[in-house]
PDB file of C-alpha atoms and ligand atoms in Angstrom:
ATOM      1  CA  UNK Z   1     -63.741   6.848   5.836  1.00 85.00           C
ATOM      2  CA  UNK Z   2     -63.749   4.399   3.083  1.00 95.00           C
ATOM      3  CA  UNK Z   3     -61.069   3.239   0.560  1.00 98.00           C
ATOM      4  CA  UNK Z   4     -58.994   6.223  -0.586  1.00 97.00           C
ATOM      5  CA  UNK Z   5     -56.886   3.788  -3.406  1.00 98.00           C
ATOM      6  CA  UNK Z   6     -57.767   0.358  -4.604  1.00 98.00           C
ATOM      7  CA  UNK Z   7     -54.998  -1.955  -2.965  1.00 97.00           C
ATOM      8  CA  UNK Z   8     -55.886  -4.115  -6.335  1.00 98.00           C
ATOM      9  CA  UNK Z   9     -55.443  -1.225  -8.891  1.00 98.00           C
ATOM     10  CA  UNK Z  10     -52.606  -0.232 -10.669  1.00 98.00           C
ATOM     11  CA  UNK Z  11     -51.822   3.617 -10.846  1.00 98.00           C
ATOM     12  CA  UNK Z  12     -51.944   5.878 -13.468  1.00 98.00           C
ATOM     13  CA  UNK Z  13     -50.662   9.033 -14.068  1.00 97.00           C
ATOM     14  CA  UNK Z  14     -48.979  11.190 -11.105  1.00 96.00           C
ATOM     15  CA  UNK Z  15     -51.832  10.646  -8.565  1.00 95.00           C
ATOM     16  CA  UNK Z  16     -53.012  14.288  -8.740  1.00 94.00           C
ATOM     17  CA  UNK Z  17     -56.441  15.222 -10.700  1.00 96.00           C
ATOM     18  CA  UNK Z  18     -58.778  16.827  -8.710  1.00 95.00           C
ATOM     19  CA  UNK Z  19     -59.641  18.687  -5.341  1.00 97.00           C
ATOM     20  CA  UNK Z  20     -62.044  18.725  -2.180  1.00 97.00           C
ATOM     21  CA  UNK Z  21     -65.385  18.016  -2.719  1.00 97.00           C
ATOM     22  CA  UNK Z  22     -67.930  20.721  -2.738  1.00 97.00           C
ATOM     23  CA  UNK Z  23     -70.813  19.135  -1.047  1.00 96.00           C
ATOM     24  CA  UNK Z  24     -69.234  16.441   1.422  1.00 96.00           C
ATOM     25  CA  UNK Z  25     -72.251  16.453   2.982  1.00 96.00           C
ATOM     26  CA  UNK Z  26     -74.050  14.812  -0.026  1.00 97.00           C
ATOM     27  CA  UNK Z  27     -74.249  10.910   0.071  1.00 98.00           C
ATOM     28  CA  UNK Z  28     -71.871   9.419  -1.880  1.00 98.00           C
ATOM     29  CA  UNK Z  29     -72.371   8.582  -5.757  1.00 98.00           C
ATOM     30  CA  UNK Z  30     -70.575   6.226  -8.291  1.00 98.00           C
ATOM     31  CA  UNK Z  31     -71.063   7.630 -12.482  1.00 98.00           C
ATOM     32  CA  UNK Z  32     -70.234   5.248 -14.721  1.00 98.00           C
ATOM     33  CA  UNK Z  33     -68.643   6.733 -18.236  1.00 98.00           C
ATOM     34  CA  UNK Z  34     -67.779   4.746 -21.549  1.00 98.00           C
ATOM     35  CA  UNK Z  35     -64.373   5.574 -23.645  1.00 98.00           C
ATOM     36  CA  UNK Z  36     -66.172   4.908 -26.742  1.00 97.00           C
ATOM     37  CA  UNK Z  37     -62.898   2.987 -27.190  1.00 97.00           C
ATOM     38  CA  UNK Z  38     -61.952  -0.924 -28.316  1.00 97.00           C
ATOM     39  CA  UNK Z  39     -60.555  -2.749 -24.879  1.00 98.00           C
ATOM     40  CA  UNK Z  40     -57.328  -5.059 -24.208  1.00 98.00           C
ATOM     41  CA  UNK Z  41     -54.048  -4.101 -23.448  1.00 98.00           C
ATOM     42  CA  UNK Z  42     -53.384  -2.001 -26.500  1.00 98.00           C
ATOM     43  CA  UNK Z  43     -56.254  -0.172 -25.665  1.00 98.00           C
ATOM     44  CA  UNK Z  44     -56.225   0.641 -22.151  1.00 98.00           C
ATOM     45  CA  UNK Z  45     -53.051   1.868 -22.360  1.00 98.00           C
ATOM     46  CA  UNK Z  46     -53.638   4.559 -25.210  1.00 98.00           C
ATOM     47  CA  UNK Z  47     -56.729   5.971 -23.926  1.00 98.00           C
ATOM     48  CA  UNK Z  48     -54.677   6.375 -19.798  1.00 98.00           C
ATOM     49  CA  UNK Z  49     -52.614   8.327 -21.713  1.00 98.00           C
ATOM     50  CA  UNK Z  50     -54.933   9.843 -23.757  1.00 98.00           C
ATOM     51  CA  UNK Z  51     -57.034  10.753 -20.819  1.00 97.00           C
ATOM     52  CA  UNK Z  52     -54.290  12.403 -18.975  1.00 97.00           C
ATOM     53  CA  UNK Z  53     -53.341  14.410 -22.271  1.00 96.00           C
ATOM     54  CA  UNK Z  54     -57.078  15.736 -22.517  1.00 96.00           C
ATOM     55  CA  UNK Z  55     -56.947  16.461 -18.986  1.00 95.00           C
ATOM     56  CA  UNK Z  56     -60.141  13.910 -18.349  1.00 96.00           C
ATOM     57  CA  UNK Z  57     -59.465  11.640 -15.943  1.00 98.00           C
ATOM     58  CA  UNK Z  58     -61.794   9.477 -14.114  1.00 98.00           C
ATOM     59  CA  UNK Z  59     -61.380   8.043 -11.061  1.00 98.00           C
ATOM     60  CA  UNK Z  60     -60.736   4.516 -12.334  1.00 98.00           C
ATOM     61  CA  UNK Z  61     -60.248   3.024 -16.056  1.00 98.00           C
ATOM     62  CA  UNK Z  62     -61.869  -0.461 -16.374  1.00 98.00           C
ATOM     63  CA  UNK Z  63     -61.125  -3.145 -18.643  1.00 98.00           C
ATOM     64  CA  UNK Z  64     -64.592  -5.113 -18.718  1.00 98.00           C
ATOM     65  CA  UNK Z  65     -62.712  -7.892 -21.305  1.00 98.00           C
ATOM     66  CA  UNK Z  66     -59.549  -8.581 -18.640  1.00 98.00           C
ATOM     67  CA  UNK Z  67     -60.753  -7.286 -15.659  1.00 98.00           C
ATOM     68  CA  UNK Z  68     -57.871  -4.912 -15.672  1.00 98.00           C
ATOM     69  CA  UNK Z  69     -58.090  -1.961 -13.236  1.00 98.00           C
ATOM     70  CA  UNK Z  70     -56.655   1.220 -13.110  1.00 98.00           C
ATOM     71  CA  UNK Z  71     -56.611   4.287 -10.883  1.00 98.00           C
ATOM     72  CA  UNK Z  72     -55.874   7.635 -11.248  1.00 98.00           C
ATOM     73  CA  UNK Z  73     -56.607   9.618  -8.737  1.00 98.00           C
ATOM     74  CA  UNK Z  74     -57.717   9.328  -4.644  1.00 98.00           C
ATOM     75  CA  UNK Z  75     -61.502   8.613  -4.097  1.00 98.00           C
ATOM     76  CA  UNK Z  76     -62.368  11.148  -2.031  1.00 97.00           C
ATOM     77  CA  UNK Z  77     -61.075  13.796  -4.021  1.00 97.00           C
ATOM     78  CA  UNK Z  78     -62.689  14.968  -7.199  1.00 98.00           C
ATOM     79  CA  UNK Z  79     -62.433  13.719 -10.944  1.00 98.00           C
ATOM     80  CA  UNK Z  80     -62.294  15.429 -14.285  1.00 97.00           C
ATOM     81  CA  UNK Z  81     -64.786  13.640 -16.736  1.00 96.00           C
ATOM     82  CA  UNK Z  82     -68.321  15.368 -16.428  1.00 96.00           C
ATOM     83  CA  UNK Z  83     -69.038  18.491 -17.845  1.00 95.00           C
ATOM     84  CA  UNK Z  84     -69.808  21.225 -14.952  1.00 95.00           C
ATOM     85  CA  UNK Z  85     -73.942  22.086 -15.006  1.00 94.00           C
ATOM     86  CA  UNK Z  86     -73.758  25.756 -14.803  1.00 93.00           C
ATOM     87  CA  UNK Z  87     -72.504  26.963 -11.890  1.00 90.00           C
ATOM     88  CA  UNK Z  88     -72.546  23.643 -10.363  1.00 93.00           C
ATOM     89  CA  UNK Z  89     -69.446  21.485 -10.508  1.00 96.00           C
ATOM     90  CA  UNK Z  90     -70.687  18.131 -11.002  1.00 98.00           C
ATOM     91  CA  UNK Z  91     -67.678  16.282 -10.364  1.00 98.00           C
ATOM     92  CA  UNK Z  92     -67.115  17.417  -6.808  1.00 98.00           C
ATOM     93  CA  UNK Z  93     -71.087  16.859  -5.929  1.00 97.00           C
ATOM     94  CA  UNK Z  94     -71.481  14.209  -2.569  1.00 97.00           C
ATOM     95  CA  UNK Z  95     -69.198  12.880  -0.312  1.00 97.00           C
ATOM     96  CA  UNK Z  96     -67.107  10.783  -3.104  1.00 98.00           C
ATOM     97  CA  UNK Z  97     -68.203  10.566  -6.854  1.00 98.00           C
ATOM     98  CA  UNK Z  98     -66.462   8.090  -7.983  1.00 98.00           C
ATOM     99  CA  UNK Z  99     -66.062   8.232 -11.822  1.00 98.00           C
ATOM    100  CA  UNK Z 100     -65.127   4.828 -14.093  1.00 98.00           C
ATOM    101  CA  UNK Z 101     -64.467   4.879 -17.855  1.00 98.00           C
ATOM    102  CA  UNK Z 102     -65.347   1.609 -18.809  1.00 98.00           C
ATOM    103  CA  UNK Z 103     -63.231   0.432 -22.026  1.00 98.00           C
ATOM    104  CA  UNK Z 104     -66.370   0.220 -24.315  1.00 98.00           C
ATOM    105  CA  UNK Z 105     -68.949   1.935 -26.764  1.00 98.00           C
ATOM    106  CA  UNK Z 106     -72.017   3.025 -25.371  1.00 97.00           C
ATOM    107  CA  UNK Z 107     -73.618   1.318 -28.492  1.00 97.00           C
ATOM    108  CA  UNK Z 108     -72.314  -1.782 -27.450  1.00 98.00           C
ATOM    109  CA  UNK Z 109     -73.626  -2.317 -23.909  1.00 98.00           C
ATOM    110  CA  UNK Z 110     -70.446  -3.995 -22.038  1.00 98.00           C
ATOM    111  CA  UNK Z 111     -72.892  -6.171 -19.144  1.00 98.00           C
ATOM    112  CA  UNK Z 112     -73.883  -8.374 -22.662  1.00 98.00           C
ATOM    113  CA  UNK Z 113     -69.944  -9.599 -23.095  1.00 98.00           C
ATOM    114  CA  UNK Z 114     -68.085  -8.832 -20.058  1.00 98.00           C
ATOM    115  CA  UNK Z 115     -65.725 -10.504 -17.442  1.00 98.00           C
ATOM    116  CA  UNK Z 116     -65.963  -9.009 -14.833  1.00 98.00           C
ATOM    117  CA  UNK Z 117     -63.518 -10.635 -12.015  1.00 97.00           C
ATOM    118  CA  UNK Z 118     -61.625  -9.691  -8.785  1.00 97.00           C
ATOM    119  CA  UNK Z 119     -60.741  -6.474  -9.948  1.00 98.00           C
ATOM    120  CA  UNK Z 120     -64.376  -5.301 -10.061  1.00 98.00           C
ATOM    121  CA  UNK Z 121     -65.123  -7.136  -7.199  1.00 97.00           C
ATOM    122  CA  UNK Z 122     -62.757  -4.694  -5.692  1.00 98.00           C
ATOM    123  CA  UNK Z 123     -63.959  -1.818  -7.418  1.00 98.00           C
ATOM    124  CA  UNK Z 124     -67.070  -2.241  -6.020  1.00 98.00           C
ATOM    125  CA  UNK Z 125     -65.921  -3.013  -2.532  1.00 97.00           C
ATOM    126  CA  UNK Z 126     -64.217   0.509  -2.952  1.00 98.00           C
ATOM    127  CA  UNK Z 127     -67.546   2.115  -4.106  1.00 98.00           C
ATOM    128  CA  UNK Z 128     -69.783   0.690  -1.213  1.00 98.00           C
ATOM    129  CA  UNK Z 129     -66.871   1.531   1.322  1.00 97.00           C
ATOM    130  CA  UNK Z 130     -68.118   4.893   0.526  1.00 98.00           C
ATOM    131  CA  UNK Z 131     -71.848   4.041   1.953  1.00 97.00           C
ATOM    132  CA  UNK Z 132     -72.343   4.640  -1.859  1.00 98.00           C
ATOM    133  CA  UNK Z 133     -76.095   1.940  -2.130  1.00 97.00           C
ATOM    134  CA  UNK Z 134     -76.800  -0.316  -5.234  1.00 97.00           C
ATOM    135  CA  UNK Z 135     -79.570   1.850  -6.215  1.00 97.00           C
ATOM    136  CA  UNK Z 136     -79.890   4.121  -9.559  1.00 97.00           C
ATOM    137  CA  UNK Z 137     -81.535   7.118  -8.537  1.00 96.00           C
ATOM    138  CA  UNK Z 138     -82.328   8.819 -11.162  1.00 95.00           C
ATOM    139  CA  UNK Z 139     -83.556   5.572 -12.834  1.00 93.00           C
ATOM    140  CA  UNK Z 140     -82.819   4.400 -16.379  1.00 93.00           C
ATOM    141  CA  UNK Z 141     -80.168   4.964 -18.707  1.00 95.00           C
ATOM    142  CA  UNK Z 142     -80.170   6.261 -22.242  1.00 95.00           C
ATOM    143  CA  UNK Z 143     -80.647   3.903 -24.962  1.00 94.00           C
ATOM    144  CA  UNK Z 144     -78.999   5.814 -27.656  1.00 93.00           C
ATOM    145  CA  UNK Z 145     -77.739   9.088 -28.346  1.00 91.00           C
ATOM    146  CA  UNK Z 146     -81.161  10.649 -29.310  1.00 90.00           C
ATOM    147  CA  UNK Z 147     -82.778   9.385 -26.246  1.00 87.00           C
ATOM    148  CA  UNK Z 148     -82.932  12.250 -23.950  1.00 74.00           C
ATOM    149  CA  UNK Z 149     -82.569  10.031 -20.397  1.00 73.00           C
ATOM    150  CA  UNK Z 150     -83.884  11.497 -17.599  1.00 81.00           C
ATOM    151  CA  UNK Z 151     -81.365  14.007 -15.642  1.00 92.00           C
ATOM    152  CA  UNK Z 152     -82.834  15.033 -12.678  1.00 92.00           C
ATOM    153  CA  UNK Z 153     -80.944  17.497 -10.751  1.00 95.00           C
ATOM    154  CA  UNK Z 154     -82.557  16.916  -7.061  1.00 95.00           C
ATOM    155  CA  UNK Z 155     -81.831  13.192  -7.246  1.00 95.00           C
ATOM    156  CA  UNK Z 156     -78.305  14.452  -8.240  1.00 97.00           C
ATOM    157  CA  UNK Z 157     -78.175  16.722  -5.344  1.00 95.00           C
ATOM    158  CA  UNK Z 158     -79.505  14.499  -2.842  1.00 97.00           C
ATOM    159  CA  UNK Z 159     -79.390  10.694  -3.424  1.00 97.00           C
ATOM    160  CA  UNK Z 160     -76.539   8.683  -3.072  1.00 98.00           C
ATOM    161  CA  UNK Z 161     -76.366   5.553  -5.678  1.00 98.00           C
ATOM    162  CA  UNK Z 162     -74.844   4.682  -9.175  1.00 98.00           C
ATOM    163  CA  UNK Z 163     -75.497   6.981 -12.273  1.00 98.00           C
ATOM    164  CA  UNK Z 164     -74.454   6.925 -15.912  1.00 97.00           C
ATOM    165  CA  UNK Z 165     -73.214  10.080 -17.462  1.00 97.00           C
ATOM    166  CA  UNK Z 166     -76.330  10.008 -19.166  1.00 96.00           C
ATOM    167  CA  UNK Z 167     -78.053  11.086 -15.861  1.00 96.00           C
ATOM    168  CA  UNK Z 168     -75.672  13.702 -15.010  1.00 97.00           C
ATOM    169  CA  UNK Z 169     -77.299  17.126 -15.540  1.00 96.00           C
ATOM    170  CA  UNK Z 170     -75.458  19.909 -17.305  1.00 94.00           C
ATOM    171  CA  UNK Z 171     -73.855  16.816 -19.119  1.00 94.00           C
ATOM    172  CA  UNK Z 172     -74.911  15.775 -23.335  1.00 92.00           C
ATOM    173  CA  UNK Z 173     -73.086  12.291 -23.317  1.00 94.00           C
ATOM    174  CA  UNK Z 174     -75.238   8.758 -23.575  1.00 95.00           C
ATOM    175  CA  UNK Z 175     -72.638   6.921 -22.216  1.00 97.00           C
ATOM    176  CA  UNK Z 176     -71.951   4.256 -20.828  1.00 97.00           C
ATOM    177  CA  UNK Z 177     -75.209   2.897 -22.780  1.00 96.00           C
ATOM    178  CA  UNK Z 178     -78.384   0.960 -22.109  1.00 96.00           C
ATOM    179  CA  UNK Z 179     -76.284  -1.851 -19.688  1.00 98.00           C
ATOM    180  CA  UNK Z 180     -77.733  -4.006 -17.588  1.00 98.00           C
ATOM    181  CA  UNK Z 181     -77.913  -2.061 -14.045  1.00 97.00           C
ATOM    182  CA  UNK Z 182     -78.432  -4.839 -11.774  1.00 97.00           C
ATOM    183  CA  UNK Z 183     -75.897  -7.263 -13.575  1.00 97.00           C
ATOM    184  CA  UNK Z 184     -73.058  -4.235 -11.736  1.00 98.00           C
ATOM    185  CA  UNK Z 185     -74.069  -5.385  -8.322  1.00 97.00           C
ATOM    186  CA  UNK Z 186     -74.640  -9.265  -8.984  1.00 97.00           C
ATOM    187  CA  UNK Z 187     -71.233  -9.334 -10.561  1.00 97.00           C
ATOM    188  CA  UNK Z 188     -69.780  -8.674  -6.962  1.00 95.00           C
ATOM    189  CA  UNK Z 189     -71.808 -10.024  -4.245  1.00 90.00           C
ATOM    190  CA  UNK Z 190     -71.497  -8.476  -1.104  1.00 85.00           C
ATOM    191  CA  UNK Z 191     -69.762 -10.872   0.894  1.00 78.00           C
ATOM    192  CA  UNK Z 192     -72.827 -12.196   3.432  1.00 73.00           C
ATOM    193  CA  UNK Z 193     -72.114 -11.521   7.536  1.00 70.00           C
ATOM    194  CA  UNK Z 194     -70.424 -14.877   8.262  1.00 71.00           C
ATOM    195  CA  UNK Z 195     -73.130 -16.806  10.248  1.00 71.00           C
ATOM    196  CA  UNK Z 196     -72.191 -16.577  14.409  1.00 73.00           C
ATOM    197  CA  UNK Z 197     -69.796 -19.577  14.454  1.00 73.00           C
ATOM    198  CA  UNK Z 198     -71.323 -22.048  16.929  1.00 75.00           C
ATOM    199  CA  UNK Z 199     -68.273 -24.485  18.883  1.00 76.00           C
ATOM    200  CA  UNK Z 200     -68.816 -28.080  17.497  1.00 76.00           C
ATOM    201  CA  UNK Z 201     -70.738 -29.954  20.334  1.00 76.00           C
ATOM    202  CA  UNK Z 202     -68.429 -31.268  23.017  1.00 79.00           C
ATOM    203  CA  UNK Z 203     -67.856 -35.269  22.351  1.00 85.00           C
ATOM    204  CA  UNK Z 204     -69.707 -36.478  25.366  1.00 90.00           C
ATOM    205  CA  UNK Z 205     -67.413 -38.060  28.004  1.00 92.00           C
ATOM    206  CA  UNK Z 206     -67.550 -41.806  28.126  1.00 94.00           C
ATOM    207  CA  UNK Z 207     -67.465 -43.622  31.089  1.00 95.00           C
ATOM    208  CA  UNK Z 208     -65.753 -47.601  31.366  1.00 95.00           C
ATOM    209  CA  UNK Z 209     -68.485 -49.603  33.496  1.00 95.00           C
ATOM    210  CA  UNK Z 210     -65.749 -52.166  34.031  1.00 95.00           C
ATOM    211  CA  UNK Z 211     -63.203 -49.303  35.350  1.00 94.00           C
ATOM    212  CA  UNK Z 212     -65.824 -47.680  37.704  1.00 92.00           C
ATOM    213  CA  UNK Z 213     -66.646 -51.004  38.932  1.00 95.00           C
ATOM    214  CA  UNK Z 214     -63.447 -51.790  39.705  1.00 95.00           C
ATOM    215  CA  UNK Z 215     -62.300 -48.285  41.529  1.00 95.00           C
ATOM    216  CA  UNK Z 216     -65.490 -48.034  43.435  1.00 95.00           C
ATOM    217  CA  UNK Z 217     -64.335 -51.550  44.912  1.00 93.00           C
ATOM    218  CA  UNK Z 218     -60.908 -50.739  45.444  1.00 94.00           C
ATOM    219  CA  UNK Z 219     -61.071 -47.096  46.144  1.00 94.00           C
ATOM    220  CA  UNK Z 220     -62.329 -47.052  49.481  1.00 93.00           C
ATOM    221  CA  UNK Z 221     -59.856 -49.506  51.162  1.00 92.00           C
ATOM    222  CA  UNK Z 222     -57.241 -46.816  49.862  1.00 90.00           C
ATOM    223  CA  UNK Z 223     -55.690 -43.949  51.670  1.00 89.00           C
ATOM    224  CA  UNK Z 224     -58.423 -41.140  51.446  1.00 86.00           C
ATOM    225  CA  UNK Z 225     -58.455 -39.926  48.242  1.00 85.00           C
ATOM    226  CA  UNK Z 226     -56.588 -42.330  46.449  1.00 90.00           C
ATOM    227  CA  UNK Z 227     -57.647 -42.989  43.333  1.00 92.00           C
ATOM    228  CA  UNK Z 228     -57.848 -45.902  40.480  1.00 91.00           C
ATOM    229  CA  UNK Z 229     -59.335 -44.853  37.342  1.00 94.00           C
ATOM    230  CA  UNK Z 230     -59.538 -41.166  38.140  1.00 94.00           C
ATOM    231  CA  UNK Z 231     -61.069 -39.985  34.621  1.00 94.00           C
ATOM    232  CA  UNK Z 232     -63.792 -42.452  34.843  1.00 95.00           C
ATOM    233  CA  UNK Z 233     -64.626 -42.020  38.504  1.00 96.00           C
ATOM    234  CA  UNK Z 234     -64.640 -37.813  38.003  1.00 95.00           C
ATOM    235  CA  UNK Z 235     -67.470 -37.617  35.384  1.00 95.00           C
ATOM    236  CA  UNK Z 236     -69.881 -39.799  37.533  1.00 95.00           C
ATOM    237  CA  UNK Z 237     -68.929 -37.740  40.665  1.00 96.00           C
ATOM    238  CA  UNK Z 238     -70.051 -34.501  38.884  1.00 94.00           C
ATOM    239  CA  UNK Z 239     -73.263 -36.388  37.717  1.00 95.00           C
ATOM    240  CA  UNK Z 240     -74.117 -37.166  41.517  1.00 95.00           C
ATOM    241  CA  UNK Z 241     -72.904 -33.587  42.808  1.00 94.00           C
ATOM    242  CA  UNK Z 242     -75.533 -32.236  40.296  1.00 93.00           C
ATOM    243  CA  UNK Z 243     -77.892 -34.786  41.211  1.00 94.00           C
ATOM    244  CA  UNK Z 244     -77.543 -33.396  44.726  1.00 93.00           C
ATOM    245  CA  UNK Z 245     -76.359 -36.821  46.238  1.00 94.00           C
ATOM    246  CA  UNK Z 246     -72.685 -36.009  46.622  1.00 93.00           C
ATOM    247  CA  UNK Z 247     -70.797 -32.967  48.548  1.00 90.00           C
ATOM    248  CA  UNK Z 248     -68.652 -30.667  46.650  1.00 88.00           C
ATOM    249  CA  UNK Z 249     -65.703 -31.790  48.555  1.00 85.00           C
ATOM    250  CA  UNK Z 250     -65.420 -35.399  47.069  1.00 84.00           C
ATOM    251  CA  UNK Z 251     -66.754 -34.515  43.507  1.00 84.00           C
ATOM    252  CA  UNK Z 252     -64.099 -34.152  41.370  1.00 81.00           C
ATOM    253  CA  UNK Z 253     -60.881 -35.961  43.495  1.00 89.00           C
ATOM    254  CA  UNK Z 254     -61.405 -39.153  40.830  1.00 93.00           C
ATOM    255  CA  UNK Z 255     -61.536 -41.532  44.117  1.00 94.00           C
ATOM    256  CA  UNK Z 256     -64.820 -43.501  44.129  1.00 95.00           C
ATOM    257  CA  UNK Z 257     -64.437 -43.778  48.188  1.00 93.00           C
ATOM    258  CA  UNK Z 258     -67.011 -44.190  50.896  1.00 92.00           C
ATOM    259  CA  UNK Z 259     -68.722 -40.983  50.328  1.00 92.00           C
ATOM    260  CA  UNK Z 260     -68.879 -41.692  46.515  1.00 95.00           C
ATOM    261  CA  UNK Z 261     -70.403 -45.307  47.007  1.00 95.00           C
ATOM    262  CA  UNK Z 262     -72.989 -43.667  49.569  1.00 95.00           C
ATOM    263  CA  UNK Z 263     -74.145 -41.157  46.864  1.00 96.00           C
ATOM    264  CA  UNK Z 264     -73.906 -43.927  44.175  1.00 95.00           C
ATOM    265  CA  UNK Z 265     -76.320 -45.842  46.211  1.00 96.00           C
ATOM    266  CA  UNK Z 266     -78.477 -43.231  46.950  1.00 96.00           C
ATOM    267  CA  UNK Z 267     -78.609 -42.518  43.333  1.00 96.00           C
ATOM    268  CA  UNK Z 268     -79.115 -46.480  42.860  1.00 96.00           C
ATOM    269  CA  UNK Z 269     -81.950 -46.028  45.158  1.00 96.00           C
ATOM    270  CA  UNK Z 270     -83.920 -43.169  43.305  1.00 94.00           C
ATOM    271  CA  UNK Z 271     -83.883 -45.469  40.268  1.00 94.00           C
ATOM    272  CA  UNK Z 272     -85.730 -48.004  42.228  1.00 94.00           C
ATOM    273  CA  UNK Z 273     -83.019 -50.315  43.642  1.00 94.00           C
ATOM    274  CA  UNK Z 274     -83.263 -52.184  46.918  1.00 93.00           C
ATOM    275  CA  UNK Z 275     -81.134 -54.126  48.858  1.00 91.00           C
ATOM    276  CA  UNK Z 276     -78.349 -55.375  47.786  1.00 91.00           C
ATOM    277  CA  UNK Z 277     -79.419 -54.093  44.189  1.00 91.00           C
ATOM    278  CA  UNK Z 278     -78.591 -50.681  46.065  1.00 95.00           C
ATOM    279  CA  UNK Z 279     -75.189 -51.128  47.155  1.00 95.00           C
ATOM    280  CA  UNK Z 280     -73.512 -48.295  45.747  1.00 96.00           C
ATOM    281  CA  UNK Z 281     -71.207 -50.378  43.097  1.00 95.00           C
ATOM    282  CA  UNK Z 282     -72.773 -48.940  39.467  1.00 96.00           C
ATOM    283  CA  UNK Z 283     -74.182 -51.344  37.719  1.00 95.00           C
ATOM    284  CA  UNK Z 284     -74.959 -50.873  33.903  1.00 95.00           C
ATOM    285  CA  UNK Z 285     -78.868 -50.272  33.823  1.00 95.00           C
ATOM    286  CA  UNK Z 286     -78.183 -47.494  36.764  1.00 96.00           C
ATOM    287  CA  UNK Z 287     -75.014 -45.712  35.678  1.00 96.00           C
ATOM    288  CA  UNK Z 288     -76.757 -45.779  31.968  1.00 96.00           C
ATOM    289  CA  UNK Z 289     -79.442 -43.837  33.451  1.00 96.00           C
ATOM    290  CA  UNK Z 290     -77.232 -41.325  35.449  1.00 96.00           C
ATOM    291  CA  UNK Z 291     -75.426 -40.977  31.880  1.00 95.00           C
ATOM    292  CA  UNK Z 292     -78.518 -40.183  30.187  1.00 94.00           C
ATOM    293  CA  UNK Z 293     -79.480 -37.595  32.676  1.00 93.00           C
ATOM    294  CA  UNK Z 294     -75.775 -35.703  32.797  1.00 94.00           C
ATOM    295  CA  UNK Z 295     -74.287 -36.296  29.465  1.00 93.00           C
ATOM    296  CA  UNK Z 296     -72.052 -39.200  29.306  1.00 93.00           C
ATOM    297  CA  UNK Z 297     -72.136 -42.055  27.981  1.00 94.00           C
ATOM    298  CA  UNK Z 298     -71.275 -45.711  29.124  1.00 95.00           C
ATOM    299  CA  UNK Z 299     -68.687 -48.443  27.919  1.00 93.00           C
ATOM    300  CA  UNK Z 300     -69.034 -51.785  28.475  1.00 84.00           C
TER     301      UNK Z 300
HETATM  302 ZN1   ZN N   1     -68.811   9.908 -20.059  1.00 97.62          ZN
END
């Protein structure tokens, strides 16, 4: 189900125009109408009334100077401005067909002067809510009056796009004019698929050589488990749990005790190290290198 009213459009009139659709099973369709009309204010208010009076309402009445935007009746229901093409009632063919006056002259093609804002971005959210594609199916608009545009009845029936009431068969109007097609859909962008957010990179921990220095000298005298510079001492114990030199029981307690200098020598030992170069008290040339390896980085 798409949007029924525009949230962004004022309404006009009692609500009530039209019916059910005849062919819901149709793809949707927008049709695109001029009032032959001047625009502003003045304007758009005589010809709502004016359309109600006649008993012609559109869907929508557009202001393409202000961007003013008006609705008279629900989407999915049908409108009253095309002319019926024989037996077939044109304004309740597809799933929605969506029907805008545009305040303009069809001699006057309003995509050369318009400002088109938020309100027809909304317009046109409305439309493609409706699966209703930026296409023009039965191709190119009339230029004037006494060019006899294209009408085609099975790309009425079947296909699903935008059409002018000059492609509407059954129907004699050139309106809305020869405007520019595309410059519809590039005057409201469909808003792109936000890219997969990606988490900013985790700031990598950094470790204090002076404070691991100092706990894996002090640590080991203290009651098991006691600690000294905890935060410091628990990203090197992961680092030598992953490096497979350190049991899962003393990584991650933040004491750098017997078990922890055994591993750190061991560790001090694959990079080389002998004697008492390998005493399990990091030095900066080792613990730089364990860093590299497991993601941290070193301090002093
Ligand atoms: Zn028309």
């Amino acid at each position: 189900m798409g949007e029924i009213w525009i949230k962004e459009a004022e309404r006009l009139g009692d609500g009530d125009i039209g019916g059910a659709m005849d062919s819901p099973s149709a793809p949707g369709r927008a049709v695109w109408h001029t009032t032959e009309s001047g625009a502003g204010d003045a304007s758009f208010d005589a010809v709502a009334k004016y359309l109600i009076t006649h008993a012609s309402e559109p869907h929508i009445l557009y202001d393409p100077t202000t961007d003013r935007l008006g609705q008279y009746g629900p989407l999915n229901e049908s409108a009253r401005a095309l002319r019926n093409d024989g037996a077939t009632r044109t304004n309740r063919t597809g799933r929605v067909c969506i029907q805008i006056e545009v305040l303009a002259k069809a001699s006057k093609p309003f995509t050369a002067y318009w400002k088109p804002g938020k309100n027809f971005a909304a317009l046109m959210r409305a439309i493609r809510s409706w699966g209703v594609p930026d296409t023009w199916p039965a191709g190119a608009l009339a230029q004037s009056y006494a060019d006899n545009s294209p009408r085609p009845r099975t790309a009425w029936a079947t296909k699903g796009g935008h059409y002018g009431h000059s492609n509407v068969p059954g129907n004699d109007h050139w309106d809305p004019g020869n405007i520019d097609r595309s410059a519809l859909f590039r005057a409201a962008p469909k808003p792109s698929t936000p890219a997969p957010s990606t988490p900013p990179p985790a700031a990598k921990p950094v470790v204090d050589l002076s404070n691991l220095i100092a706990a894996a000298r002090r640590d080991p005298d203290l009651k098991q488990g006691g600690t000294t510079h905890p935060a410091d001492v628990k990203v090197v114990e992961a680092a030598l749990k992953a490096e497979g030199l350190l049991a899962a029981t003393y990584a991650g307690d933040g004491s750098f005790g017997s078990s922890t200098v055994s591993a750190y020598k061991a560790w001090q030992k694959r990079c080389g190290y002998t004697g008492s170069a390998a005493d399990g008290i990091p030095g900066k040339a080792s613990l730089e290198k364990l860093g590299r390896k497991y993601g941290f980085t070193v301090k002093g």
